[in-house]
Short mmCIF file of C-alpha atoms in Angstrom, two decimals:
data_model
loop_
_atom_site.label_atom_id
_atom_site.label_comp_id
_atom_site.label_asym_id
_atom_site.label_seq_id
_atom_site.Cartn_x
_atom_site.Cartn_y
_atom_site.Cartn_z
CA MET Q 1 3.52 11.82 133.70
CA LEU Q 2 2.37 11.85 130.34
CA THR Q 3 -0.56 9.49 131.77
CA SER Q 4 -4.04 11.25 131.03
CA ALA Q 5 -5.61 11.97 135.05
CA ALA Q 6 -8.68 9.93 135.58
CA LYS Q 7 -11.90 11.01 137.36
CA THR Q 8 -13.69 9.64 139.66
CA ALA Q 9 -17.31 8.52 140.20
CA LEU Q 10 -18.00 12.23 141.33
CA TYR Q 11 -16.16 14.49 138.55
CA GLY Q 12 -19.80 15.71 137.26
CA ALA Q 13 -21.11 16.71 140.65
CA HIS Q 14 -17.66 18.27 141.30
CA VAL Q 15 -17.81 20.96 138.01
CA SER Q 16 -21.05 21.45 137.63
CA LEU Q 17 -20.23 22.83 141.91
CA GLY Q 18 -18.04 24.93 140.50
CA ALA Q 19 -14.54 23.00 141.40
CA LYS Q 20 -11.18 23.63 140.97
CA MET Q 21 -10.10 20.54 139.05
CA SER Q 22 -5.88 19.32 139.65
CA PRO Q 23 -4.32 16.23 138.83
CA PHE Q 24 -3.39 14.76 142.01
CA GLY Q 25 -2.25 11.15 142.77
CA GLY Q 26 -3.51 10.20 139.14
CA PHE Q 27 -6.82 11.51 139.01
CA LEU Q 28 -8.40 14.69 138.44
CA MET Q 29 -9.15 16.05 142.44
CA PRO Q 30 -11.49 18.97 143.21
CA ILE Q 31 -9.10 21.50 145.02
CA VAL Q 32 -11.50 23.88 146.13
CA TYR Q 33 -14.95 25.05 145.00
CA THR Q 34 -15.49 28.27 146.71
CA SER Q 35 -12.50 29.46 149.39
CA ILE Q 36 -10.25 27.07 150.91
CA LEU Q 37 -10.39 29.08 154.74
CA ASP Q 38 -14.40 28.56 153.90
CA GLU Q 39 -14.13 24.94 153.35
CA HIS Q 40 -11.76 24.55 155.69
CA LYS Q 41 -14.05 26.52 158.84
CA ALA Q 42 -16.92 24.46 157.66
CA VAL Q 43 -14.98 21.37 158.92
CA ARG Q 44 -14.10 22.89 161.75
CA THR Q 45 -18.01 24.18 163.21
CA ALA Q 46 -20.42 22.70 160.61
CA ALA Q 47 -19.48 19.36 158.02
CA GLY Q 48 -17.04 19.40 155.33
CA LEU Q 49 -18.08 16.62 152.37
CA PHE Q 50 -14.65 14.78 150.38
CA ASP Q 51 -14.18 13.25 147.81
CA LEU Q 52 -11.47 10.76 148.87
CA SER Q 53 -12.11 7.84 145.92
CA HIS Q 54 -8.29 9.03 143.79
CA MET Q 55 -7.43 6.26 147.58
CA GLY Q 56 -6.38 2.56 147.05
CA GLN Q 57 -9.06 0.45 148.33
CA LEU Q 58 -6.99 -2.75 148.15
CA VAL Q 59 -9.02 -6.06 149.27
CA ALA Q 60 -7.08 -8.83 150.95
CA ARG Q 61 -8.73 -12.34 151.57
CA GLY Q 62 -7.79 -15.65 152.87
CA PRO Q 63 -6.59 -17.56 156.55
CA ALA Q 64 -3.30 -15.64 157.00
CA VAL Q 65 -4.13 -11.73 155.77
CA ALA Q 66 -3.34 -10.78 159.12
CA GLU Q 67 0.31 -13.17 159.44
CA TRP Q 68 1.83 -11.29 155.62
CA LEU Q 69 0.33 -8.01 156.99
CA ASP Q 70 2.38 -8.00 160.37
CA ARG Q 71 5.61 -8.85 158.08
CA LEU Q 72 5.09 -5.49 156.53
CA THR Q 73 4.18 -2.74 158.57
CA VAL Q 74 5.07 -1.60 162.62
CA ASN Q 75 1.70 -1.71 163.88
CA ARG Q 76 0.25 -4.75 165.21
CA VAL Q 77 -2.24 -6.17 162.60
CA ALA Q 78 -2.87 -9.82 164.54
CA GLY Q 79 -4.68 -8.28 167.15
CA MET Q 80 -7.27 -6.70 165.45
CA ARG Q 81 -10.98 -7.80 165.58
CA GLU Q 82 -13.63 -7.12 163.57
CA GLY Q 83 -14.88 -4.01 163.06
CA GLN Q 84 -12.02 -2.30 163.92
CA ALA Q 85 -9.25 0.01 161.82
CA ARG Q 86 -5.84 0.84 162.45
CA TYR Q 87 -3.70 3.24 161.19
CA ASN Q 88 -0.49 1.31 159.88
CA ILE Q 89 2.89 1.80 158.34
CA PHE Q 90 4.90 -0.79 155.72
CA THR Q 91 8.36 -0.08 156.24
CA ASN Q 92 11.20 -0.71 153.21
CA GLU Q 93 14.52 -2.57 155.29
CA ARG Q 94 15.60 0.49 156.01
CA GLY Q 95 13.16 1.51 158.38
CA GLY Q 96 11.21 4.03 155.56
CA ALA Q 97 8.62 3.90 154.91
CA HIS Q 98 6.77 2.32 151.69
CA ASP Q 99 3.07 3.86 152.78
CA ASP Q 100 1.07 4.54 155.67
CA ALA Q 101 -2.25 3.47 155.43
CA ILE Q 102 -5.61 2.29 157.52
CA LEU Q 103 -6.06 -1.15 157.61
CA TYR Q 104 -9.50 -2.40 158.30
CA ARG Q 105 -10.71 -5.74 159.76
CA PHE Q 106 -14.48 -7.21 158.46
CA PRO Q 107 -16.07 -10.33 158.73
CA GLU Q 108 -14.63 -12.10 155.39
CA ASP Q 109 -11.85 -9.59 154.69
CA TRP Q 110 -9.58 -6.54 155.10
CA LEU Q 111 -9.69 -3.40 153.28
CA ILE Q 112 -6.59 -1.61 153.42
CA VAL Q 113 -6.63 2.09 151.96
CA VAL Q 114 -3.37 3.83 150.81
CA ASN Q 115 -2.24 7.17 149.30
CA ALA Q 116 -3.46 7.14 145.67
CA ALA Q 117 0.66 8.23 144.87
CA ASN Q 118 1.63 5.14 145.81
CA THR Q 119 -1.49 2.77 144.70
CA ALA Q 120 0.35 1.28 141.89
CA LYS Q 121 3.99 0.96 144.17
CA MET Q 122 1.73 -1.10 147.28
CA TRP Q 123 -0.30 -2.83 145.13
CA GLU Q 124 2.98 -4.81 142.87
CA LEU Q 125 4.20 -4.98 146.51
CA LEU Q 126 1.66 -6.49 147.98
CA GLN Q 127 1.41 -9.22 145.10
CA ALA Q 128 4.71 -9.91 145.12
CA SER Q 129 5.21 -10.66 149.05
CA LYS Q 130 1.32 -12.51 149.52
CA PRO Q 131 0.91 -16.07 150.11
CA ALA Q 132 -0.53 -18.43 147.58
CA GLN Q 133 -3.80 -18.25 149.92
CA VAL Q 134 -4.25 -15.03 150.45
CA ALA Q 135 -6.22 -13.19 147.57
CA LEU Q 136 -6.01 -9.27 146.87
CA GLU Q 137 -8.14 -6.57 144.75
CA ASN Q 138 -7.87 -3.71 143.62
CA ARG Q 139 -11.29 -2.51 143.61
CA THR Q 140 -10.01 1.31 143.30
CA PRO Q 141 -11.37 1.53 139.64
CA GLN Q 142 -14.69 0.86 140.71
CA SER Q 143 -15.40 1.64 143.86
CA ALA Q 144 -15.48 5.61 145.43
CA LEU Q 145 -14.63 7.24 148.94
CA ILE Q 146 -16.96 10.21 150.46
CA ALA Q 147 -15.68 11.50 153.70
CA ILE Q 148 -18.32 13.36 156.48
CA GLN Q 149 -15.88 15.72 158.82
CA GLY Q 150 -16.79 17.92 160.92
CA PRO Q 151 -19.20 17.94 164.99
CA ARG Q 152 -22.41 17.60 162.86
CA ALA Q 153 -21.05 15.01 160.63
CA ALA Q 154 -22.68 12.05 162.59
CA GLU Q 155 -25.76 14.36 163.26
CA ILE Q 156 -25.51 14.78 158.72
CA LEU Q 157 -25.47 10.89 158.39
CA ALA Q 158 -27.63 8.82 160.83
CA PRO Q 159 -30.57 9.63 159.45
CA LEU Q 160 -29.39 8.19 155.91
CA CYS Q 161 -28.19 4.76 157.55
CA GLY Q 162 -29.79 1.67 158.48
CA ALA Q 163 -26.84 1.53 161.42
CA ASP Q 164 -26.62 2.75 165.12
CA LEU Q 165 -23.08 5.52 164.51
CA ASP Q 166 -23.60 6.37 168.17
CA GLY Q 167 -22.30 2.64 168.90
CA LEU Q 168 -19.73 3.20 166.36
CA ARG Q 169 -16.36 4.53 167.43
CA SER Q 170 -13.19 5.98 166.57
CA TYR Q 171 -11.43 3.86 164.30
CA HIS Q 172 -13.86 1.36 164.14
CA ALA Q 173 -16.20 0.13 160.89
CA LEU Q 174 -19.38 -1.44 160.09
CA ARG Q 175 -20.99 -2.89 156.56
CA THR Q 176 -24.61 -1.03 156.87
CA ARG Q 177 -26.79 -0.06 153.83
CA LEU Q 178 -27.55 4.01 153.12
CA ALA Q 179 -29.95 5.70 151.46
CA ASP Q 180 -29.46 6.49 147.77
CA GLY Q 181 -32.58 7.44 146.98
CA ALA Q 182 -33.33 3.97 145.15
CA GLY Q 183 -33.69 1.51 148.22
CA GLY Q 184 -30.24 1.75 149.16
CA VAL Q 185 -26.60 0.84 148.56
CA GLU Q 186 -24.19 -1.58 150.53
CA VAL Q 187 -21.92 0.21 151.97
CA GLU Q 188 -18.42 0.33 154.96
CA ILE Q 189 -18.64 3.34 156.88
CA ALA Q 190 -15.78 4.20 159.12
CA ARG Q 191 -15.34 6.52 161.71
CA THR Q 192 -12.50 7.60 160.60
CA GLY Q 193 -10.70 10.78 158.89
CA TYR Q 194 -7.45 13.07 157.83
CA THR Q 195 -9.05 16.50 159.09
CA GLY Q 196 -8.70 15.98 163.39
CA GLU Q 197 -12.67 16.14 163.60
CA ASP Q 198 -14.68 13.88 164.86
CA GLY Q 199 -16.60 12.17 161.04
CA PHE Q 200 -16.60 9.56 158.80
CA GLU Q 201 -15.23 7.04 155.58
CA ILE Q 202 -18.10 6.42 153.23
CA PHE Q 203 -17.01 3.19 151.11
CA LEU Q 204 -19.61 2.11 148.45
CA PRO Q 205 -19.66 1.70 144.30
CA ALA Q 206 -18.80 3.94 142.33
CA GLY Q 207 -21.71 3.68 140.65
CA ALA Q 208 -23.88 4.98 143.82
CA ALA Q 209 -21.43 8.19 144.45
CA PRO Q 210 -23.42 10.69 142.30
CA ALA Q 211 -26.63 9.82 144.32
CA VAL Q 212 -25.15 9.67 147.66
CA TRP Q 213 -23.19 12.68 147.72
CA GLU Q 214 -26.43 14.32 146.72
CA ARG Q 215 -28.25 13.01 149.22
CA LEU Q 216 -25.80 14.13 151.61
CA LEU Q 217 -25.60 17.39 150.08
CA VAL Q 218 -28.97 17.79 151.21
CA ALA Q 219 -29.06 16.34 154.14
CA GLY Q 220 -26.42 18.41 155.30
CA THR Q 221 -27.82 21.90 154.21
CA THR Q 222 -29.02 22.79 157.07
CA HIS Q 223 -26.46 22.20 158.88
CA GLY Q 224 -23.75 24.20 157.65
CA LEU Q 225 -22.58 21.26 155.20
CA ARG Q 226 -20.71 22.31 152.70
CA PRO Q 227 -18.21 20.41 149.69
CA ALA Q 228 -14.50 20.50 150.58
CA GLY Q 229 -11.60 20.28 148.70
CA LEU Q 230 -8.26 18.26 148.39
CA GLY Q 231 -6.60 22.06 150.04
CA ALA Q 232 -9.16 22.74 152.91
CA ARG Q 233 -8.24 18.79 153.87
CA ASP Q 234 -4.13 19.56 153.43
CA VAL Q 235 -4.83 23.11 156.07
CA LEU Q 236 -7.47 20.35 158.85
CA ARG Q 237 -4.80 17.84 158.51
CA LEU Q 238 -1.23 19.53 159.16
CA GLU Q 239 -3.62 21.64 161.81
CA ALA Q 240 -4.47 18.40 163.14
CA GLY Q 241 -0.39 17.22 163.04
CA MET Q 242 -0.94 14.04 160.41
CA PRO Q 243 1.39 13.25 158.10
CA LEU Q 244 1.30 13.41 154.44
CA TYR Q 245 3.22 10.78 152.89
CA GLY Q 246 5.47 12.84 150.30
CA HIS Q 247 5.83 15.31 153.23
CA GLU Q 248 6.41 13.80 156.37
CA LEU Q 249 7.23 10.46 155.46
CA ASP Q 250 9.22 8.72 152.53
CA GLU Q 251 10.82 5.65 151.66
CA ASP Q 252 13.79 7.90 153.78
CA ILE Q 253 11.96 9.40 156.34
CA THR Q 254 11.47 6.31 158.73
CA PRO Q 255 8.54 6.84 161.37
CA LEU Q 256 10.96 7.01 164.40
CA GLN Q 257 11.47 10.54 162.47
CA ALA Q 258 8.11 11.11 161.57
CA GLY Q 259 7.07 10.65 164.82
CA LEU Q 260 5.04 7.80 164.98
CA GLY Q 261 7.00 6.13 167.31
CA TRP Q 262 3.81 5.45 168.97
CA ALA Q 263 2.60 3.16 166.25
CA VAL Q 264 6.04 1.15 166.00
CA ARG Q 265 5.10 -2.58 167.77
CA TRP Q 266 8.05 -3.39 169.16
CA GLU Q 267 7.51 -6.60 170.47
CA LYS Q 268 6.40 -7.51 166.79
CA SER Q 269 8.71 -10.94 166.19
CA ASP Q 270 9.82 -9.43 163.34
CA PHE Q 271 8.99 -6.98 160.17
CA ILE Q 272 10.61 -5.53 157.64
CA GLY Q 273 13.05 -2.79 158.74
CA LYS Q 274 12.40 -3.41 162.42
CA THR Q 275 16.67 -4.06 162.65
CA ALA Q 276 17.56 -1.01 161.14
CA LEU Q 277 14.66 1.19 163.38
CA ALA Q 278 16.09 -0.43 166.19
CA ALA Q 279 18.94 0.71 165.43
CA GLN Q 280 18.03 4.51 164.55
CA LYS Q 281 16.00 4.51 168.29
CA ALA Q 282 19.14 3.04 170.37
CA ALA Q 283 21.42 5.71 168.41
CA ASP Q 284 19.28 8.20 169.32
CA ASP Q 285 20.72 11.42 166.74
CA TYR Q 286 18.14 11.47 164.14
CA ASP Q 287 16.90 14.12 162.23
CA ARG Q 288 13.32 14.16 162.89
CA ILE Q 289 9.90 16.25 162.08
CA VAL Q 290 8.94 18.74 164.35
CA GLY Q 291 5.85 21.63 164.59
CA VAL Q 292 6.91 25.14 163.79
CA VAL Q 293 5.46 28.28 164.51
CA MET Q 294 6.64 31.60 162.56
CA ASP Q 295 6.33 34.61 164.36
CA GLY Q 296 5.38 36.59 160.97
CA LYS Q 297 3.29 36.61 158.14
CA ALA Q 298 5.30 34.62 155.52
CA PRO Q 299 4.19 31.82 155.11
CA ALA Q 300 6.67 28.51 154.87
CA ARG Q 301 6.21 26.13 152.06
CA ALA Q 302 7.75 22.89 151.62
CA GLY Q 303 11.22 23.14 151.01
CA TYR Q 304 12.53 26.35 152.59
CA ALA Q 305 15.90 25.52 154.15
CA VAL Q 306 16.10 25.56 158.26
CA HIS Q 307 18.71 27.87 160.77
CA ALA Q 308 19.60 27.67 164.18
CA ASP Q 309 21.91 29.50 165.11
CA GLY Q 310 23.20 30.56 161.62
CA ARG Q 311 24.00 26.90 160.63
CA ARG Q 312 21.50 24.76 158.40
CA VAL Q 313 19.78 22.43 160.01
CA GLY Q 314 17.04 21.43 157.82
CA GLU Q 315 13.72 21.83 156.05
CA VAL Q 316 10.37 22.61 155.42
CA ARG Q 317 8.59 20.02 154.70
CA SER Q 318 4.33 21.06 154.75
CA GLY Q 319 3.10 24.75 155.24
CA SER Q 320 0.16 26.52 155.15
CA ILE Q 321 -1.65 29.65 157.33
CA ALA Q 322 -3.38 27.94 160.61
CA PRO Q 323 -6.89 29.19 160.50
CA ALA Q 324 -7.49 27.28 163.82
CA LEU Q 325 -4.23 28.95 165.42
CA GLY Q 326 -5.72 32.57 164.62
CA GLY Q 327 -4.31 32.40 160.70
CA ARG Q 328 -0.27 32.25 161.80
CA ASN Q 329 2.04 30.32 159.65
CA ILE Q 330 2.49 26.77 160.97
CA ALA Q 331 5.12 24.35 159.23
CA THR Q 332 6.24 21.15 160.16
CA ALA Q 333 10.25 20.62 159.28
CA LEU Q 334 13.17 17.74 159.10
CA VAL Q 335 15.16 19.33 161.57
CA ALA Q 336 18.67 17.67 162.99
CA LYS Q 337 17.89 16.22 167.01
CA ALA Q 338 20.10 19.08 168.64
CA ALA Q 339 17.32 22.03 167.06
CA SER Q 340 14.17 20.27 168.04
CA ALA Q 341 13.28 20.52 171.20
CA PRO Q 342 9.79 22.17 172.06
CA GLY Q 343 10.93 25.93 172.43
CA THR Q 344 13.94 26.13 170.03
CA ARG Q 345 14.58 29.01 167.90
CA LEU Q 346 14.74 28.44 164.18
CA THR Q 347 14.69 30.74 161.69
CA ILE Q 348 12.76 29.99 158.01
CA GLU Q 349 14.99 31.35 154.70
CA ILE Q 350 12.23 32.46 152.37
CA ARG Q 351 13.50 34.28 149.26
CA GLY Q 352 16.65 35.14 151.05
CA THR Q 353 15.29 36.91 154.06
CA GLU Q 354 15.30 35.11 157.40
CA HIS Q 355 11.95 34.81 159.35
CA PRO Q 356 11.96 33.71 162.90
CA ALA Q 357 9.90 31.06 164.32
CA THR Q 358 9.89 28.31 167.17
CA VAL Q 359 8.87 24.97 167.64
CA VAL Q 360 6.30 23.34 169.36
CA PRO Q 361 4.90 20.25 170.34
CA LEU Q 362 2.54 18.47 167.71
CA PRO Q 363 -0.45 18.48 166.78
CA PHE Q 364 -1.24 22.15 166.03
CA TYR Q 365 -4.49 22.08 167.07
CA LYS Q 366 -7.29 19.67 169.35
CA ARG Q 367 -10.70 19.35 169.06
CA PRO Q 368 -12.68 20.36 171.94
CA ALA Q 369 -13.37 17.30 174.15
CA MET E 1 -15.25 38.89 133.93
CA SER E 2 -15.80 43.03 133.07
CA GLN E 3 -12.04 44.39 132.84
CA PRO E 4 -11.91 48.62 133.68
CA ALA E 5 -10.70 50.83 130.72
CA ASP E 6 -9.06 53.23 131.78
CA ARG E 7 -5.94 51.42 132.40
CA PHE E 8 -3.59 48.60 131.11
CA TYR E 9 -2.87 44.68 131.91
CA THR E 10 -0.03 42.03 131.61
CA LYS E 11 -0.03 38.67 130.09
CA GLU E 12 1.04 37.42 133.45
CA HIS E 13 -2.41 39.37 134.78
CA GLU E 14 -1.27 42.85 136.54
CA TRP E 15 -2.03 45.63 135.82
CA VAL E 16 -1.42 49.42 135.74
CA LYS E 17 -2.83 52.79 135.60
CA ILE E 18 -1.02 55.42 134.61
CA GLU E 19 -1.98 59.26 135.87
CA GLY E 20 0.72 61.88 134.76
CA GLN E 21 4.31 60.20 135.68
CA THR E 22 2.63 57.84 138.08
CA ALA E 23 1.79 54.50 137.69
CA THR E 24 -0.45 52.36 139.96
CA VAL E 25 0.21 48.41 139.47
CA GLY E 26 -2.39 45.64 140.84
CA ILE E 27 -3.09 42.29 140.19
CA THR E 28 -6.51 41.35 138.05
CA ASP E 29 -9.59 40.07 138.83
CA TYR E 30 -8.35 36.69 136.98
CA ALA E 31 -5.61 36.97 139.30
CA GLN E 32 -6.90 36.93 142.16
CA SER E 33 -9.73 34.46 141.23
CA SER E 34 -7.69 31.87 140.06
CA LEU E 35 -5.64 32.40 143.29
CA GLY E 36 -7.68 32.16 145.63
CA ASP E 37 -7.90 33.18 149.25
CA ILE E 38 -4.58 35.08 149.24
CA VAL E 39 -3.13 35.72 152.28
CA TYR E 40 0.38 37.11 152.27
CA VAL E 41 1.58 39.95 149.86
CA GLU E 42 5.04 40.68 149.97
CA LEU E 43 5.81 44.32 148.28
CA PRO E 44 8.94 45.90 147.38
CA ALA E 45 9.76 49.17 149.87
CA PRO E 46 9.52 52.96 148.57
CA GLY E 47 12.22 53.81 146.59
CA ALA E 48 13.15 50.69 145.15
CA ALA E 49 13.75 50.66 141.34
CA LEU E 50 11.38 48.70 139.60
CA GLU E 51 13.07 47.23 136.15
CA ARG E 52 10.12 46.62 133.31
CA GLY E 53 9.49 42.56 133.76
CA LYS E 54 11.32 42.10 136.37
CA PRO E 55 9.81 40.68 139.68
CA LEU E 56 8.60 43.14 142.59
CA GLY E 57 6.88 41.05 145.37
CA VAL E 58 4.69 38.03 145.45
CA VAL E 59 1.23 37.54 146.71
CA GLU E 60 0.35 33.79 148.82
CA SER E 61 -2.93 32.13 148.77
CA VAL E 62 -2.86 29.11 150.79
CA LYS E 63 -1.40 26.52 148.32
CA ALA E 64 0.38 29.04 145.89
CA VAL E 65 3.14 31.67 145.86
CA SER E 66 2.93 33.61 142.61
CA ASP E 67 5.59 36.55 142.12
CA ILE E 68 4.00 39.80 140.86
CA TYR E 69 6.00 41.18 137.58
CA ALA E 70 6.47 45.28 137.00
CA PRO E 71 4.55 46.55 134.11
CA LEU E 72 6.99 49.41 133.54
CA PRO E 73 9.77 51.14 134.92
CA GLY E 74 10.17 53.64 137.91
CA THR E 75 10.63 53.38 141.81
CA VAL E 76 8.56 52.46 144.47
CA ALA E 77 6.45 55.35 145.68
CA GLU E 78 4.22 53.98 148.14
CA VAL E 79 3.22 49.97 149.11
CA ASN E 80 -0.40 49.88 150.31
CA ALA E 81 0.05 49.02 154.10
CA ALA E 82 -3.87 48.01 153.70
CA VAL E 83 -3.34 44.95 151.94
CA GLU E 84 -0.28 44.21 153.64
CA ASP E 85 -2.50 44.20 157.08
CA ASP E 86 -5.02 42.52 155.10
CA PRO E 87 -4.22 40.30 152.51
CA ALA E 88 -7.82 39.48 151.48
CA LEU E 89 -8.53 42.73 150.01
CA VAL E 90 -7.17 42.17 147.30
CA ASN E 91 -9.64 39.14 146.89
CA ARG E 92 -12.45 41.60 147.42
CA ASP E 93 -11.73 44.34 145.25
CA PRO E 94 -8.65 44.00 142.97
CA PHE E 95 -9.06 47.10 141.14
CA GLY E 96 -9.81 49.31 144.15
CA GLU E 97 -8.98 48.91 147.56
CA GLY E 98 -6.79 46.04 146.78
CA TRP E 99 -3.90 47.66 145.15
CA LEU E 100 -0.32 47.26 145.83
CA ILE E 101 2.05 49.73 145.08
CA LYS E 102 2.37 53.38 143.64
CA VAL E 103 5.75 53.48 141.09
CA SER E 104 7.02 57.21 140.10
CA LEU E 105 7.92 56.14 136.15
CA THR E 106 11.56 56.86 135.03
CA GLY E 107 13.21 55.80 131.39
CA ASP E 108 10.73 54.56 129.14
CA ALA E 109 7.22 54.38 130.53
CA SER E 110 5.13 54.34 127.83
CA PRO E 111 2.74 51.92 127.78
CA ASP E 112 4.06 49.40 124.33
CA GLY E 113 3.98 46.04 124.40
CA LEU E 114 0.92 46.06 127.33
CA LEU E 115 -2.72 45.56 126.75
CA ASP E 116 -5.74 47.26 126.41
CA ALA E 117 -8.86 46.13 128.46
CA ALA E 118 -10.46 44.43 124.99
CA ALA E 119 -6.79 43.12 124.28
CA TYR E 120 -6.73 41.55 127.88
CA ALA E 121 -9.64 40.34 128.29
CA GLU E 122 -9.49 38.49 124.53
CA PHE E 123 -5.90 36.98 125.89
CA VAL E 124 -7.84 35.20 129.22
CA ARG E 125 -10.84 34.09 127.18
CA SER E 126 -8.46 32.33 125.16
CA LEU E 127 -6.77 30.80 128.52
#
């Protein structure tokens, strides 16, 4: 791609914190500030602060939004109440995924948060399919998204915010004011995240992001809060068994294959890809995403071949060291059904050598209750 | 970032310290800092033949796999078991305890084509 990467409103903050910046989803994003492992640990034990302003923020308004989105997605939209958030997947006719997204229903409008790499595609898809009475806006350029994630996130954020965060349940959102050192700013706060920990995602105007970021960092200092980059985020989401578009889910990997069958609401009268998904479910012979734990120290990486009984059965889709599993190497792999049962012994081919591994249930990590 | 003057360097960020017919090989402070947390090293077995400029093993960080190239030709005499056991040693002490292998030099082991500390420092500044 020849187009240069855009900068989020927090670019200057990242650079002054010494972050390593890399293009991701069209933006220059912080990959790591000091150490991916230290940032991972902060999120699991205290809290981490993430700039996710690269993610697409699409706003839909109008009387028929729910009915329209219900046609494009596998999960139920019409039943969502004001203040509710729900994971969903936009499917193609073959049942593959255009994108996975979180939909937020607010009193006056809907927020659809899509993957950065898919913002343009989703914008075009939504524009092309929307009913005339639905107004659609891509507010990504003038917006920011800051996530605070970890067991101490609530106690850091609550004093800065006008709303009752204790009463904000998981997968719910509210509009409130947040302290920015200059009279406060209107934000949306959602109890959602991509780390496997408790935490919040804060949607706010881009111009207010630097002040809010700074306030949160200062407020969190005594709680062990650290800025955390996309490197740590990828390890955290993989441990938590959460799919990453382009890895566990894409135009050719269906929600069923990705282990996201729980999100498919078959009782919906119709949605794009339903026929293909129903046929796939009935045949039940599809390749599927599994969790894999390596016996040894060599990390599995996306693209490595997976073998069972001397035959190729699939490939690794994501891989990392897993600090939450004592430093074991974990991976997801897309494998044949015959090789997908937990306990199945596999080998991963790494630079020409077969390394033994075992299929395990997902997620790898669940936070302590 | 200071580079010890008692050894030579490559543009791929290996260092090699020559003592008689033996050379010790590692990666530089710049390399470990660029890679970040090192979680795995894969080194050749003792006795393996090394060709100048050819990959001898890999160093892996959380995010990336990087080849290590042989700065000089020779035979692997010893591998650093401590870094195989604790790869983060390369982050903590790249020029010392974090060395990777010792090589018995063979063939043309002249340091021609390698950089001295000043030239390597200059090279790193240009990146």
